[in-house]
Structure formats: C-alpha cells, structure tokens
Coordinates of C-alpha atoms in Angstrom, one line a residue:
X247 CA 6.4 14.0 -0.6
X248 CA 5.9 13.6 -4.4
X249 CA 8.3 12.9 -7.2
X250 CA 7.0 13.1 -10.8
X251 CA 9.0 11.9 -13.8
X252 CA 9.1 14.7 -16.4
X253 CA 7.8 12.8 -19.5
X254 CA 5.8 14.0 -22.5
X255 CA 2.5 14.0 -20.6
X256 CA 4.0 16.1 -17.8
X257 CA 5.6 18.5 -20.2
X258 CA 2.3 19.1 -22.0
X259 CA 0.6 19.8 -18.6
X260 CA 3.2 22.3 -17.3
X261 CA 4.3 24.0 -20.5
X262 CA 1.0 25.9 -20.8
X263 CA -2.4 26.1 -22.4
X264 CA -2.0 29.4 -24.2
X265 CA -0.9 27.8 -27.5
X266 CA -2.9 28.7 -30.6
X267 CA -3.3 25.0 -31.4
X268 CA -3.4 23.7 -27.8
X269 CA -6.3 21.4 -28.3
X270 CA -4.9 19.8 -31.5
X271 CA -1.5 19.4 -29.9
X272 CA -2.8 18.0 -26.6
X273 CA -1.7 20.9 -24.5
X274 CA -5.0 21.2 -22.7
X275 CA -4.3 20.2 -19.1
X276 CA -3.6 22.5 -16.1
X277 CA -3.0 19.7 -13.7
X278 CA -1.0 16.6 -13.0
X279 CA -2.8 13.3 -12.5
X280 CA -2.3 11.6 -9.2
X281 CA -2.5 7.9 -8.3
X282 CA -6.0 6.4 -7.8
X283 CA -5.0 3.7 -5.3
X284 CA -6.7 3.8 -1.9
X285 CA -3.7 4.3 0.3
X286 CA -2.7 7.4 -1.6
X287 CA -6.2 8.8 -1.7
X288 CA -6.4 8.4 2.1
X289 CA -3.0 10.1 2.6
X290 CA -4.0 12.9 0.2
X291 CA -7.1 13.7 2.2
X292 CA -5.2 13.7 5.4
X293 CA -2.6 16.1 4.0
X294 CA -5.1 18.4 2.3
X295 CA -8.5 18.0 4.1
X296 CA -11.5 19.0 2.0
X297 CA -12.8 22.5 2.6
X298 CA -16.1 21.0 3.8
X299 CA -17.8 17.7 3.7
X300 CA -18.7 16.7 0.2
X301 CA -16.5 19.4 -1.5
X302 CA -14.6 18.2 -4.6
X303 CA -11.5 20.3 -4.1
X304 CA -9.2 22.1 -1.7
X305 CA -7.3 25.3 -2.4
X306 CA -3.6 25.1 -1.9
X307 CA -0.5 27.3 -2.2
X308 CA 2.6 26.3 -4.2
X309 CA 5.6 27.8 -2.6
X310 CA 9.3 28.1 -3.4
X311 CA 12.1 30.5 -2.2
X312 CA 10.8 34.1 -2.8
X313 CA 7.7 33.1 -4.7
X314 CA 4.3 31.4 -4.6
X315 CA 1.2 30.7 -6.7
X316 CA -2.3 29.4 -6.1
X317 CA -3.6 25.9 -7.0
X318 CA -5.9 23.2 -5.8
X319 CA -6.2 19.5 -5.1
X320 CA -9.1 18.1 -7.1
X321 CA -10.4 15.0 -5.4
X322 CA -13.0 13.8 -7.9
X323 CA -11.8 14.8 -11.4
X324 CA -12.5 11.9 -13.9
X325 CA -11.2 8.6 -12.4
X326 CA -8.4 10.0 -10.2
X327 CA -7.4 13.0 -8.2
X328 CA -5.5 16.0 -9.8
X329 CA -2.9 18.4 -8.6
X330 CA -4.0 21.6 -10.4
X331 CA -3.1 25.2 -10.8
X332 CA -4.9 28.4 -11.9
X333 CA -5.1 28.6 -15.7
X334 CA -4.3 32.3 -15.6
X335 CA -1.0 31.7 -13.7
X336 CA 0.1 28.4 -15.2
X337 CA 2.1 25.8 -13.5
X338 CA 4.3 26.7 -10.5
X339 CA 7.4 28.6 -11.7
X340 CA 10.0 26.0 -10.6
X341 CA 8.3 23.5 -12.9
X342 CA 8.4 25.7 -16.0
X343 CA 11.2 26.0 -18.6
X344 CA 13.7 28.9 -18.8
X345 CA 16.4 29.6 -21.4
X346 CA 19.2 29.9 -18.9
X347 CA 18.3 28.4 -15.5
X348 CA 20.5 29.3 -12.5
X349 CA 21.0 28.0 -9.0
X350 CA 18.9 30.9 -7.6
X351 CA 15.9 29.6 -9.6
X352 CA 13.1 29.4 -9.5
X353 CA 13.1 27.7 -13.0
X354 CA 15.4 24.7 -13.4
X355 CA 14.4 23.0 -16.7
X356 CA 16.3 24.4 -19.8
X357 CA 14.1 25.4 -22.7
X358 CA 12.1 28.3 -24.3
X359 CA 8.8 28.7 -22.5
X360 CA 7.5 31.5 -24.9
X361 CA 6.4 29.3 -27.8
X362 CA 2.9 29.9 -29.3
X363 CA 2.4 26.6 -31.1
X364 CA 2.3 23.0 -30.0
X365 CA 5.1 22.2 -32.5
X366 CA 7.4 24.7 -30.7
X367 CA 6.5 23.2 -27.4
X368 CA 7.2 19.7 -28.7
X369 CA 10.5 20.8 -30.0
X370 CA 11.5 22.1 -26.6
X371 CA 10.8 18.6 -25.1
X372 CA 12.8 16.9 -27.8
X373 CA 15.7 19.3 -27.4
X374 CA 15.7 18.5 -23.7
X375 CA 15.9 14.8 -24.5
X376 CA 18.7 15.5 -26.9
X377 CA 20.7 17.1 -24.1
X378 CA 20.4 13.9 -22.1
X379 CA 18.8 15.7 -19.2
X380 CA 15.9 14.0 -17.3
X381 CA 14.0 16.4 -14.9
X382 CA 12.0 15.3 -11.9
X383 CA 9.3 17.5 -10.3
X384 CA 9.5 17.4 -6.5
X385 CA 6.8 18.5 -4.1
X386 CA 7.1 18.5 -0.3
X387 CA 4.2 18.9 2.2
X388 CA 5.4 19.9 5.7
X389 CA 3.3 18.6 8.5
X390 CA 2.6 21.8 10.3
X391 CA 1.7 23.9 7.2
X392 CA -1.9 23.5 6.1
X393 CA -2.6 23.4 2.4
X394 CA 0.9 24.4 1.3
X395 CA 3.2 22.5 -1.1
X396 CA 6.9 23.3 -1.6
X397 CA 8.0 22.7 -5.1
X398 CA 11.4 22.1 -6.7
X399 CA 13.0 20.5 -9.8
X400 CA 16.0 18.2 -9.9
X401 CA 17.7 16.7 -13.0
X402 CA 19.4 13.4 -13.6
X403 CA 22.6 13.3 -15.6
X404 CA 23.1 17.1 -15.5
X405 CA 25.9 18.8 -17.5
X406 CA 28.4 20.8 -15.4
X407 CA 26.4 24.0 -15.7
X408 CA 23.4 22.4 -14.2
X409 CA 25.1 20.4 -11.4
X410 CA 23.4 22.7 -8.9
X411 CA 20.2 20.8 -9.5
X412 CA 21.6 17.3 -9.8
X413 CA 19.6 14.5 -8.2
X414 CA 22.7 13.5 -6.3
X415 CA 21.8 16.5 -4.1
X416 CA 18.7 14.7 -2.9
X417 CA 18.8 12.5 0.2
X418 CA 19.3 8.8 -0.4
X419 CA 15.6 8.0 0.3
X420 CA 14.4 10.6 -2.2
X421 CA 16.9 9.4 -4.8
X422 CA 15.3 6.0 -4.4
X423 CA 12.0 7.6 -5.4
X424 CA 13.6 9.2 -8.4
X425 CA 15.1 6.0 -9.6
X426 CA 11.7 4.2 -9.3
X427 CA 9.9 6.9 -11.3
X428 CA 9.6 6.1 -15.0
X429 CA 7.7 7.2 -18.1
X430 CA 5.0 4.6 -17.4
X431 CA 5.0 4.9 -13.6
X432 CA 5.7 8.6 -13.4
X433 CA 4.4 9.4 -9.9
X434 CA 6.1 8.2 -6.7
X435 CA 5.6 9.3 -3.1
X436 CA 6.6 8.6 0.5
X437 CA 5.9 10.0 3.9
X438 CA 8.0 11.0 7.0
X439 CA 6.6 10.5 10.5
X440 CA 6.8 12.7 13.6
X441 CA 10.3 11.2 14.4
X442 CA 11.5 12.2 10.9
X443 CA 11.7 8.6 9.9
X444 CA 11.0 7.9 6.2
X445 CA 8.0 5.6 5.4
X446 CA 6.7 3.8 2.4
X447 CA 3.1 4.8 1.4
X448 CA 1.6 1.7 2.9
X449 CA 3.4 2.1 6.2
X450 CA 2.5 5.8 6.2
X451 CA -1.2 5.0 6.1
X452 CA -0.8 2.4 8.9
X453 CA 1.2 4.8 11.1
X454 CA -1.4 7.5 10.6
X455 CA -4.0 5.1 12.1
X456 CA -1.7 4.1 14.9
X457 CA -1.1 7.7 15.9
X458 CA -4.9 8.1 16.2
X459 CA -5.3 4.8 18.1
X460 CA -2.3 2.6 19.1
X461 CA -4.4 -0.5 18.9
X462 CA -5.2 -1.6 15.3
X463 CA -6.9 -4.7 13.8
X464 CA -6.0 -5.7 10.2
X465 CA -8.9 -7.6 8.7
X466 CA -9.4 -9.0 5.2
X467 CA -9.5 -12.0 3.0
X468 CA -6.4 -14.2 2.6
X469 CA -3.8 -12.9 0.1
X470 CA -4.5 -9.2 0.5
X471 CA -1.1 -8.4 1.9
X472 CA -1.6 -8.4 5.7
X473 CA 1.5 -10.5 6.4
X474 CA 3.6 -8.4 4.1
X475 CA 2.4 -5.2 5.6
X476 CA 3.1 -6.4 9.1
X477 CA 6.6 -7.5 8.1
X478 CA 7.2 -4.0 6.7
X479 CA 5.9 -2.4 9.9
X480 CA 8.2 -4.6 12.0
X481 CA 11.2 -3.6 9.9
X482 CA 10.2 0.1 10.1
X483 CA 10.0 0.0 13.9
X484 CA 13.3 -2.0 14.3
X485 CA 15.2 -0.1 11.6
X486 CA 13.7 3.4 11.2
X487 CA 16.7 4.7 9.3
X488 CA 17.9 8.3 9.0
X489 CA 15.1 10.8 8.8
X490 CA 14.8 13.9 6.6
X491 CA 14.8 17.6 7.2
X492 CA 13.6 20.2 4.6
X493 CA 14.4 23.9 4.7
X494 CA 11.7 25.7 2.7
X495 CA 13.8 28.9 2.4
X496 CA 16.6 27.1 0.4
X497 CA 16.4 26.0 -3.2
X498 CA 18.1 22.8 -4.4
X499 CA 20.2 22.5 -1.2
X500 CA 17.1 22.4 1.0
X501 CA 17.7 18.8 2.3
X502 CA 19.4 17.5 5.3
X503 CA 19.4 14.0 6.9
X504 CA 18.3 14.0 10.5
X505 CA 19.9 12.0 13.2
X506 CA 19.0 8.4 13.2
X507 CA 16.1 7.8 15.6
X508 CA 16.3 5.1 18.3
X509 CA 15.7 1.6 17.1
X510 CA 12.5 0.2 18.4
X511 CA 11.6 -3.3 19.8
X512 CA 9.1 -5.7 18.3
X513 CA 7.6 -9.0 19.2
X514 CA 5.3 -11.2 17.1
X515 CA 3.1 -13.9 18.5
X516 CA 0.5 -16.2 16.9
X517 CA -2.7 -16.8 18.8
X518 CA -4.0 -20.4 19.0
X519 CA -6.2 -22.4 21.4
X520 CA -3.4 -23.2 23.8
X521 CA -2.1 -19.6 24.1
X522 CA -2.9 -18.0 27.4
X523 CA -2.6 -14.9 29.6
X524 CA 0.5 -16.5 31.2
X525 CA 2.2 -16.5 27.8
X526 CA 1.3 -12.9 26.7
X527 CA 1.2 -11.0 30.0
X528 CA 2.6 -12.7 33.1
X529 CA 2.4 -16.2 34.6
X530 CA 4.1 -18.8 36.7
X531 CA 6.2 -20.9 34.3
X532 CA 8.9 -23.6 34.7
X533 CA 12.4 -22.5 35.0
X534 CA 15.7 -24.5 35.4
X535 CA 17.3 -24.0 38.8
X536 CA 20.2 -26.3 38.6
X537 CA 21.4 -29.7 37.2
X538 CA 18.3 -31.8 36.5
X539 CA 16.1 -29.5 38.6
X540 CA 13.2 -27.4 37.6
X541 CA 11.4 -24.7 39.6
X542 CA 8.6 -22.2 39.1
X543 CA 9.0 -18.5 38.8
X544 CA 7.1 -15.4 37.7
X545 CA 7.8 -14.9 33.9
X546 CA 6.7 -11.8 32.0
X547 CA 5.3 -12.1 28.5
X548 CA 5.9 -9.9 25.5
X549 CA 3.2 -7.4 26.4
X550 CA 4.8 -6.5 29.8
X551 CA 8.3 -6.6 28.3
X552 CA 7.5 -4.2 25.5
X553 CA 5.5 -1.9 27.8
X554 CA 8.6 -1.6 30.0
X555 CA 10.8 -0.9 27.0
X556 CA 8.4 1.7 25.5
X557 CA 8.0 3.6 28.8
X558 CA 11.3 5.3 28.2
X559 CA 10.9 8.6 26.3
X560 CA 11.8 8.4 22.6
X561 CA 11.3 4.6 22.4
X562 CA 8.8 2.9 20.3
X563 CA 7.6 -0.7 20.5
X564 CA 5.4 -3.0 18.5
X565 CA 3.4 -6.1 19.5
X566 CA 2.0 -8.1 16.6
X567 CA -0.8 -10.5 17.4
X568 CA -1.3 -12.7 14.3
X569 CA -4.3 -15.1 13.8
X570 CA -6.1 -12.9 16.4
X571 CA -9.3 -14.9 16.2
X572 CA -7.8 -18.4 16.6
X573 CA -7.3 -18.0 20.3
X574 CA -9.6 -16.8 23.0
X575 CA -8.3 -13.2 22.6
X576 CA -10.4 -11.8 25.5
X577 CA -9.0 -14.4 27.9
X578 CA -5.5 -14.1 26.7
X579 CA -5.4 -10.3 27.2
X580 CA -7.3 -10.5 30.5
X581 CA -7.3 -7.4 32.6
X582 CA -4.8 -5.8 30.2
X583 CA -7.8 -5.3 27.9
X584 CA -8.8 -2.3 30.1
X585 CA -5.5 -0.6 29.3
X586 CA -5.6 -0.8 25.4
X587 CA -7.7 2.3 24.7
X588 CA -5.6 5.4 23.8
X589 CA -7.2 7.5 26.6
X590 CA -6.2 4.9 29.1
X591 CA -2.6 4.7 28.1
X592 CA -0.4 5.9 31.0
X593 CA -3.4 6.8 33.0
X594 CA -5.2 3.5 33.9
X595 CA -3.5 0.8 35.8
X596 CA -4.0 -2.9 36.8
X597 CA -2.3 -5.0 39.4
X598 CA -0.4 -7.8 37.8
X599 CA -0.8 -11.2 39.5
X600 CA 2.1 -12.7 41.5
X601 CA 3.4 -9.2 42.5
X602 CA 4.2 -10.5 46.0
X603 CA 6.7 -12.9 44.4
X604 CA 8.5 -10.2 42.6
X605 CA 8.3 -9.3 38.9
X606 CA 11.3 -8.8 36.7
X607 CA 11.6 -7.9 33.0
X608 CA 14.6 -8.8 30.8
X609 CA 16.8 -5.9 29.9
X610 CA 19.4 -7.8 27.9
X611 CA 18.1 -11.0 26.3
X612 CA 21.5 -12.1 25.1
X613 CA 23.2 -11.7 28.5
X614 CA 20.2 -12.7 30.5
X615 CA 20.0 -9.4 32.5
X616 CA 16.8 -8.3 34.2
X617 CA 15.4 -5.6 36.3
X618 CA 12.6 -5.6 38.9
X619 CA 9.4 -3.7 38.1
X620 CA 6.3 -2.8 40.0
X621 CA 3.2 -5.0 39.7
X622 CA 1.3 -1.8 39.1
X623 CA 1.0 -2.0 35.3
X624 CA 0.0 0.4 32.5
X625 CA 0.5 0.6 28.8
X626 CA 2.5 3.5 27.3
X627 CA 1.1 5.3 24.2
X628 CA 4.3 4.5 22.3
X629 CA 3.5 0.7 22.4
X630 CA 1.6 -0.1 19.3
X631 CA -0.5 -3.3 19.3
X632 CA -1.4 -4.6 15.8
X633 CA -3.6 -7.6 15.4
X634 CA -4.4 -9.5 12.2
X635 CA -7.1 -11.9 11.2
X636 CA -8.6 -13.5 8.0
X637 CA -12.2 -12.6 7.6
X638 CA -12.9 -15.8 5.6
X639 CA -12.0 -18.2 8.5
X640 CA -15.4 -19.4 9.8
X641 CA -13.8 -22.2 11.8
X642 CA -13.4 -19.8 14.8
X643 CA -15.7 -17.8 16.9
X644 CA -16.3 -14.1 16.2
X645 CA -14.4 -11.6 18.3
X646 CA -15.8 -10.4 21.6
X647 CA -17.6 -7.1 21.1
X648 CA -15.8 -5.4 24.0
X649 CA -12.5 -6.5 22.6
X650 CA -13.2 -5.4 19.1
X651 CA -14.4 -1.9 19.9
X652 CA -11.0 -1.1 21.5
X653 CA -9.2 -1.7 18.2
X654 CA -9.5 0.6 15.1
X655 CA -10.3 -1.6 12.1
X656 CA -8.0 -1.4 9.1
X657 CA -9.7 -3.3 6.3
X658 CA -7.5 -4.8 3.6
X659 CA -9.4 -5.7 0.5
X660 CA -7.9 -6.9 -2.8
X661 CA -5.7 -4.2 -4.1
X662 CA -6.2 -4.2 -7.9
X663 CA -4.1 -1.0 -8.4
X664 CA -1.1 -2.6 -6.7
X665 CA -1.5 -5.7 -8.8
X666 CA -1.8 -3.6 -12.0
X667 CA 1.3 -1.6 -11.2
X668 CA 3.3 -4.7 -10.2
X669 CA 2.4 -6.6 -13.4
X670 CA 2.9 -3.5 -15.7
X671 CA -0.8 -3.4 -16.7
X672 CA -1.7 -1.5 -19.8
X673 CA -5.1 0.1 -19.1
X674 CA -5.6 0.9 -22.8
X675 CA -5.0 -2.6 -24.0
X676 CA -7.7 -4.4 -26.1
X677 CA -8.1 -7.9 -24.7
X678 CA -10.3 -9.0 -27.5
X679 CA -7.5 -8.3 -30.1
X680 CA -5.5 -11.0 -31.8
X681 CA -2.8 -12.5 -29.6
X682 CA -0.1 -11.6 -32.1
X683 CA -0.7 -7.9 -31.2
X684 CA -0.4 -8.5 -27.5
X685 CA 2.2 -7.1 -25.1
X686 CA 3.0 -7.9 -21.5
X687 CA 0.7 -5.0 -20.6
X688 CA -2.2 -7.0 -22.1
X689 CA -1.3 -10.0 -19.8
X690 CA -1.2 -7.7 -16.8
X691 CA -4.6 -6.2 -17.7
X692 CA -6.1 -9.7 -18.2
X693 CA -4.8 -10.7 -14.8
X694 CA -6.4 -7.7 -13.1
X695 CA -9.7 -8.0 -14.9
X696 CA -9.8 -11.8 -14.2
X697 CA -9.4 -11.2 -10.4
X698 CA -12.0 -8.4 -10.5
X699 CA -14.5 -10.7 -12.3
X700 CA -13.9 -13.6 -10.0
X701 CA -14.3 -11.5 -6.9
X702 CA -17.5 -10.0 -8.2
X703 CA -19.0 -13.4 -8.4
X704 CA -17.5 -14.6 -5.1
X705 CA -19.0 -11.6 -3.4
X706 CA -22.4 -12.4 -4.9
X707 CA -22.2 -16.1 -4.0
X708 CA -20.3 -16.2 -0.7
X709 CA -19.8 -12.6 0.5
X710 CA -17.0 -10.1 0.4
X711 CA -15.0 -11.9 3.1
X712 CA -14.2 -14.7 0.7
X713 CA -12.7 -12.6 -2.0
X714 CA -9.3 -13.6 -3.5
X715 CA -6.4 -11.3 -2.6
X716 CA -3.9 -10.0 -5.2
X717 CA -1.3 -12.5 -4.1
X718 CA -3.0 -15.2 -6.0
X719 CA -1.9 -13.6 -9.3
X720 CA 1.1 -11.6 -7.9
X721 CA 3.7 -14.0 -9.4
X722 CA 2.4 -14.0 -13.0
X723 CA 5.5 -13.3 -15.0
X724 CA 7.3 -14.1 -18.2
X725 CA 9.8 -12.6 -20.7
X726 CA 7.4 -13.1 -23.6
X727 CA 3.6 -12.8 -23.9
X728 CA 3.3 -16.6 -24.2
X729 CA 5.4 -17.3 -21.1
X730 CA 3.4 -14.7 -19.1
X731 CA 0.1 -16.3 -20.2
X732 CA 1.3 -19.8 -19.3
X733 CA 2.2 -18.3 -15.9
X734 CA -1.3 -16.9 -15.6
X735 CA -2.8 -20.3 -16.6
X736 CA -0.8 -22.0 -13.9
X737 CA -1.8 -19.4 -11.3
X738 CA -5.5 -20.0 -12.1
X739 CA -5.0 -23.8 -11.9
X740 CA -2.9 -24.1 -8.8
X741 CA -3.7 -21.0 -6.7
X742 CA -7.1 -19.7 -7.6
X743 CA -9.1 -22.9 -8.2
X744 CA -7.7 -24.8 -5.2
X745 CA -8.5 -21.9 -2.9
X746 CA -12.1 -21.8 -4.2
X747 CA -12.4 -25.6 -3.8
X748 CA -11.3 -25.4 -0.2
X749 CA -13.8 -22.7 0.6
X750 CA -16.6 -24.6 -1.2
X751 CA -16.1 -28.2 -0.2
X752 CA -19.0 -30.2 -1.5
X753 CA -20.8 -27.1 -2.8
X754 CA -20.6 -27.7 -6.5
X755 CA -23.4 -25.3 -7.3
X756 CA -21.6 -22.3 -5.8
X757 CA -18.3 -23.3 -7.4
X758 CA -20.0 -23.6 -10.8
X759 CA -21.5 -20.1 -10.4
X760 CA -18.1 -18.6 -9.6
X761 CA -16.5 -20.4 -12.5
X762 CA -19.4 -19.6 -14.9
X763 CA -20.1 -23.3 -15.5
X764 CA -23.9 -22.9 -15.3
X765 CA -26.1 -25.3 -13.4
X766 CA -26.4 -29.1 -13.6
X767 CA -29.7 -28.7 -15.4
X768 CA -28.5 -25.9 -17.7
X769 CA -24.7 -26.1 -18.1
X770 CA -22.9 -23.2 -19.6
X771 CA -21.9 -23.7 -23.3
X772 CA -18.2 -23.4 -24.0
X773 CA -17.0 -23.7 -20.3
X774 CA -13.5 -25.0 -20.3
X775 CA -12.5 -24.4 -16.6
X776 CA -15.3 -26.6 -15.3
X777 CA -18.1 -28.8 -16.6
X778 CA -21.0 -30.8 -15.1
X779 CA -20.8 -34.6 -15.2
X780 CA -24.2 -36.4 -15.1
X781 CA -24.8 -38.8 -12.3
X782 CA -24.3 -42.5 -13.0
X783 CA -27.8 -44.0 -13.5
X784 CA -26.7 -47.3 -11.9
X785 CA -26.3 -45.5 -8.6
X786 CA -30.0 -44.6 -8.5
X787 CA -31.0 -42.2 -5.8
X788 CA -27.4 -42.1 -4.5
X789 CA -26.0 -40.7 -7.7
X790 CA -25.7 -36.9 -8.1
X791 CA -24.5 -34.6 -10.8
X792 CA -20.9 -33.4 -10.0
X793 CA -18.8 -30.5 -11.2
X794 CA -15.4 -31.5 -12.8
X795 CA -12.7 -28.8 -12.7
X796 CA -10.3 -28.9 -15.6
X797 CA -6.7 -27.7 -15.7
X798 CA -6.2 -24.9 -18.2
X799 CA -2.5 -25.6 -18.5
X800 CA -3.4 -29.0 -20.1
X801 CA -5.6 -27.4 -22.7
X802 CA -4.6 -26.1 -26.2
X803 CA -3.1 -22.6 -25.7
X804 CA -5.8 -20.7 -27.6
X805 CA -8.6 -22.5 -25.8
X806 CA -7.1 -21.8 -22.4
X807 CA -6.8 -18.1 -23.3
X808 CA -10.4 -18.0 -24.6
X809 CA -11.5 -19.5 -21.2
X810 CA -9.8 -16.7 -19.2
X811 CA -11.3 -14.1 -21.5
X812 CA -14.7 -15.8 -20.9
X813 CA -14.1 -15.7 -17.1
X814 CA -13.6 -11.9 -17.4
X815 CA -16.8 -11.5 -19.4
X816 CA -15.1 -10.9 -22.7
X817 CA -16.2 -12.5 -25.9
X818 CA -13.9 -15.4 -26.9
X819 CA -12.2 -16.3 -30.1
X820 CA -10.2 -13.1 -30.6

C-alpha cells in the first residue's frame, strides 16, 4: 500500500505532459518516483515480479470503480524505480483534477485539468493550496491480483462538499501513513500479511522471508539495526493489531478494519558458552518440592513450549536466538536441528529425552498451570525461529555448515537511505560551500557521506564484516547547524573512533589507513583526526612509531569541520 503526498512535484507529474511549454515549466514526467531503499525495492519486486529475468519493467493495470488504465513499474530508471503510466492516457483518472469532483468519482482533486500552459497548471496547484486542501494519492496492491494497483485520492482538511473524500475515512493505520507523508518525504508505504495484520516495511520484508522459510538468520556488522528489527518483530507477533480489508468495487468507503488476530507468543534467549540443550529444548532441572527441599524434574525449554502453543490453528509463535554464534548452536539445538527445515515442519518427529518420566508444558505461566504432552515432538510451521549474530565477532567459532544451511540468511548492511531519511539529508546540498549557507540538510548529507567513506576504507582494509552501522551516527541532532555539527563531532569522537580502535587493537597502520592519516614514513598532510608520533630514540629497538588519535570536539570548530570534509574525500577550507 502506497501513500503519496500531493506536492508540486507530484502535481507536475500527474497534471499532464501535453502543455505547449511542458519542458520549460517542468511538466515532463509521466511517472512518480519511488523510494530507492533496499527493503522497498525487494518488496516492490515481490509485488510486481519482472516479466522476465533482466527486464527493466513490468506492465501493470491501474484500477478504480468502473475504470482502469495501463501503466508500468520501471525498476531501473535513473537512480530509483518509477511508477509510470502511458503518455497517451496520462495519469490514472482518480489522480487527476476535475472542476467539480463528486463522491462517485473517479476524480477527487478540485481544479481545471484542461490548461494548455504550465502557468495555468501552476495556477491550479496554487488555487488548491489557497483552498487549504491537501490531497494524498493512495494505491493498494491486493495479494491475489497479479500486476494490478487500485488507486484512490483522499484529502486532508476537506470543506463540507468534499467530506466524502476526507482522510478520516481511512483506517487508523493508513491515517498514520498520511500524517507521516510530507513535501520532503512524500512517499510512505506499509504491508499487510496473510492474517490481515498491518506491518511496517521492514517487518513486511522479514515476514516475506519467514513465510518462505520459518528459520531465518540475521547477519551483519554491529549497529545495522538487527536488535531494533527483532524488537519490532516481537511486538508484531505479540500485538498484531487490527488488520485491514479493502473492497475494490467501492470508492472512498472501500476500507474496513478486520477482526483483531490472535495474539502470538514470543521468547527471546541469548546463546552463551554455558547455554545447553536442557535450557532450550528439555532437560532435568532442579525444582523446589517443599520447605528447604529440592528435587529434579523434567523441564521444557522455550522451543518445546512455543511449539506446543503454535500447534493450535491460527496461533503464531516466535523464538529469538540472539548472539547465535556465542554458544555451541549445533549442540544446543541437538536433535531438534532435524526439524527446522520448512519441509520437515509437522512431518518429521524426534523423541524427546525423559519421555518415560512424563513431559508437561506450561499453559498458564502466571498461575503455574501445565498440561502433559507426548515425547514425540515436531515443530509447527507457524513457529518462527529467528537467530541473530554479528559478522565482525571473530572471537567465536564459525557456524556449523549443517546448521547454517537450514536457515535463510538475511544480511543487514549499513542502511544509508534510512540514515539519510532520519537525519533529513538534503541530497542536493553543496558540502564545499561556506558554512553560513548550510542547513540541517547539509549536516545530514555530511553524516551519510562520512559513513559511506569510512565504510569504503574499512571494507578495503578489514573486510565488509567490520563496517560501521548507521546507529553510530543515528543520534546526530541539533536545532541549529552548529549544534548538529557539534553532535556529529561527538559521534565521531565517542562512537566511531572507539569502535575502530577496539577492532584494531595494536594495528596502528590499519587504523591510520581508515582515518586517512597516511603511514609512519609518509604521514598525511593536514590530518587532524589522527597523526603519527615518532618513536623515542632513547628506546632504541624497543621504540616504535605510534598513531595518536585526536578528539575533534577539542579542536577549533572550522578545523574540525574541515577534517570531516577531508574524511569524506572533499576539499577542505570551504
């Protein structure tokens, strides 16, 4: 589901290209630009598969009550995908203007669509703004309809005669998308799963993978958002919220909230050297049997408990295995490893140990209730197992090959688009310009470019597993440009550099390469972040040249800014 803020750029795209001065006025597009971030691109290709391998577009049909038109999804236009329509037909009718829109549609946006000049088209946009009406384009892709997109328009702050299209007619979840769409962040989207539960884009991508294979391994450098994503997935399973239903034959009243799906159950465990099969699956563990007395009884772990819960139709369960490579994962899972594959779920069985002693699973943790279960054990398909590990941690052994192949790999690399969006990055900003002309968008762009440049050198020196995640610069903030830059200096000093030093203990040469400090024999001129100090001659053969790292926050403001520019590869002294 897409929501597009109807700003000047969107108006120029949907108004039409048949103006006599279309090029001069900027009315040359027959498409809407879509996000370029990886999660959306992946979701887009799942919604609209390419016609054939290597093709750059897919034909689609725009549909609305009693009407339709042809269009396409362009996957490789310029630097981002496009949602396009045929030039001869123009944009889908619901997205066009009409002098007197009515509830029967299809047009909803008030205005004269018959102008022949860009000035007339501009005047229509300005008149719309004068009315205080803010339109939002809405597009809905239904799961069982290939290459079809249902389109509508809703308006915020409608006058009484346009109340039929007010955004208050949208479900709460879609209203949230509308509220988050702005002139600078004009495209928002979400997904709904097979249970009609609403998902954020990141969770939608994760759920798609889990529906293909209910065992997933998140891998990536620290700070790339693995923990945050797992927390969101846990919340989604435990609190799925009310889902959405959409009737394609109705216009603005097409929405209905579905019944709230059953709440799922989750458990999160952290692997470590002392964690065992008895903790995760089943074992003989101490149990109080009276005053000052302890006995031994069969105790089920989270894997068995969640499997029992998810074996009931309509239920979903999630087991999170964090720090997956810090314990002996193959030994911890034991014979349950043979049940993880999707084609073994509900079909393959193992016999749990201690079955002759009786195995019971808790049914009410608060009241202490339990129910006896068979020792014949399988994993239901509705039990998701999601493991997570940092690829940069070389203090642990690599994963067992038989274990790894049972999990789909979900690689999480630094997300520059997410960081740019979060920091309000201005892609058109000139970072070499005088600081007096800077906006907060410049600081956002410098932050993103700095992280890209650092990771490029880290990959060359250490490998991609050691890249810095976006969380290292996520909290760069400030009301003014100077405050935001001071925040960026601090993030570099106290998050970026310490992380690098921990990864590169006693390897001054590699750290110098990443911080552009040159070599001991040929130090870089003008380096303020780090500099080589010659060995003390009195130490003789025991002396060695060492790299000294400096704190940017302690430097003169302009010098610190020039150093960050230098770190990104820009010329200094702007």
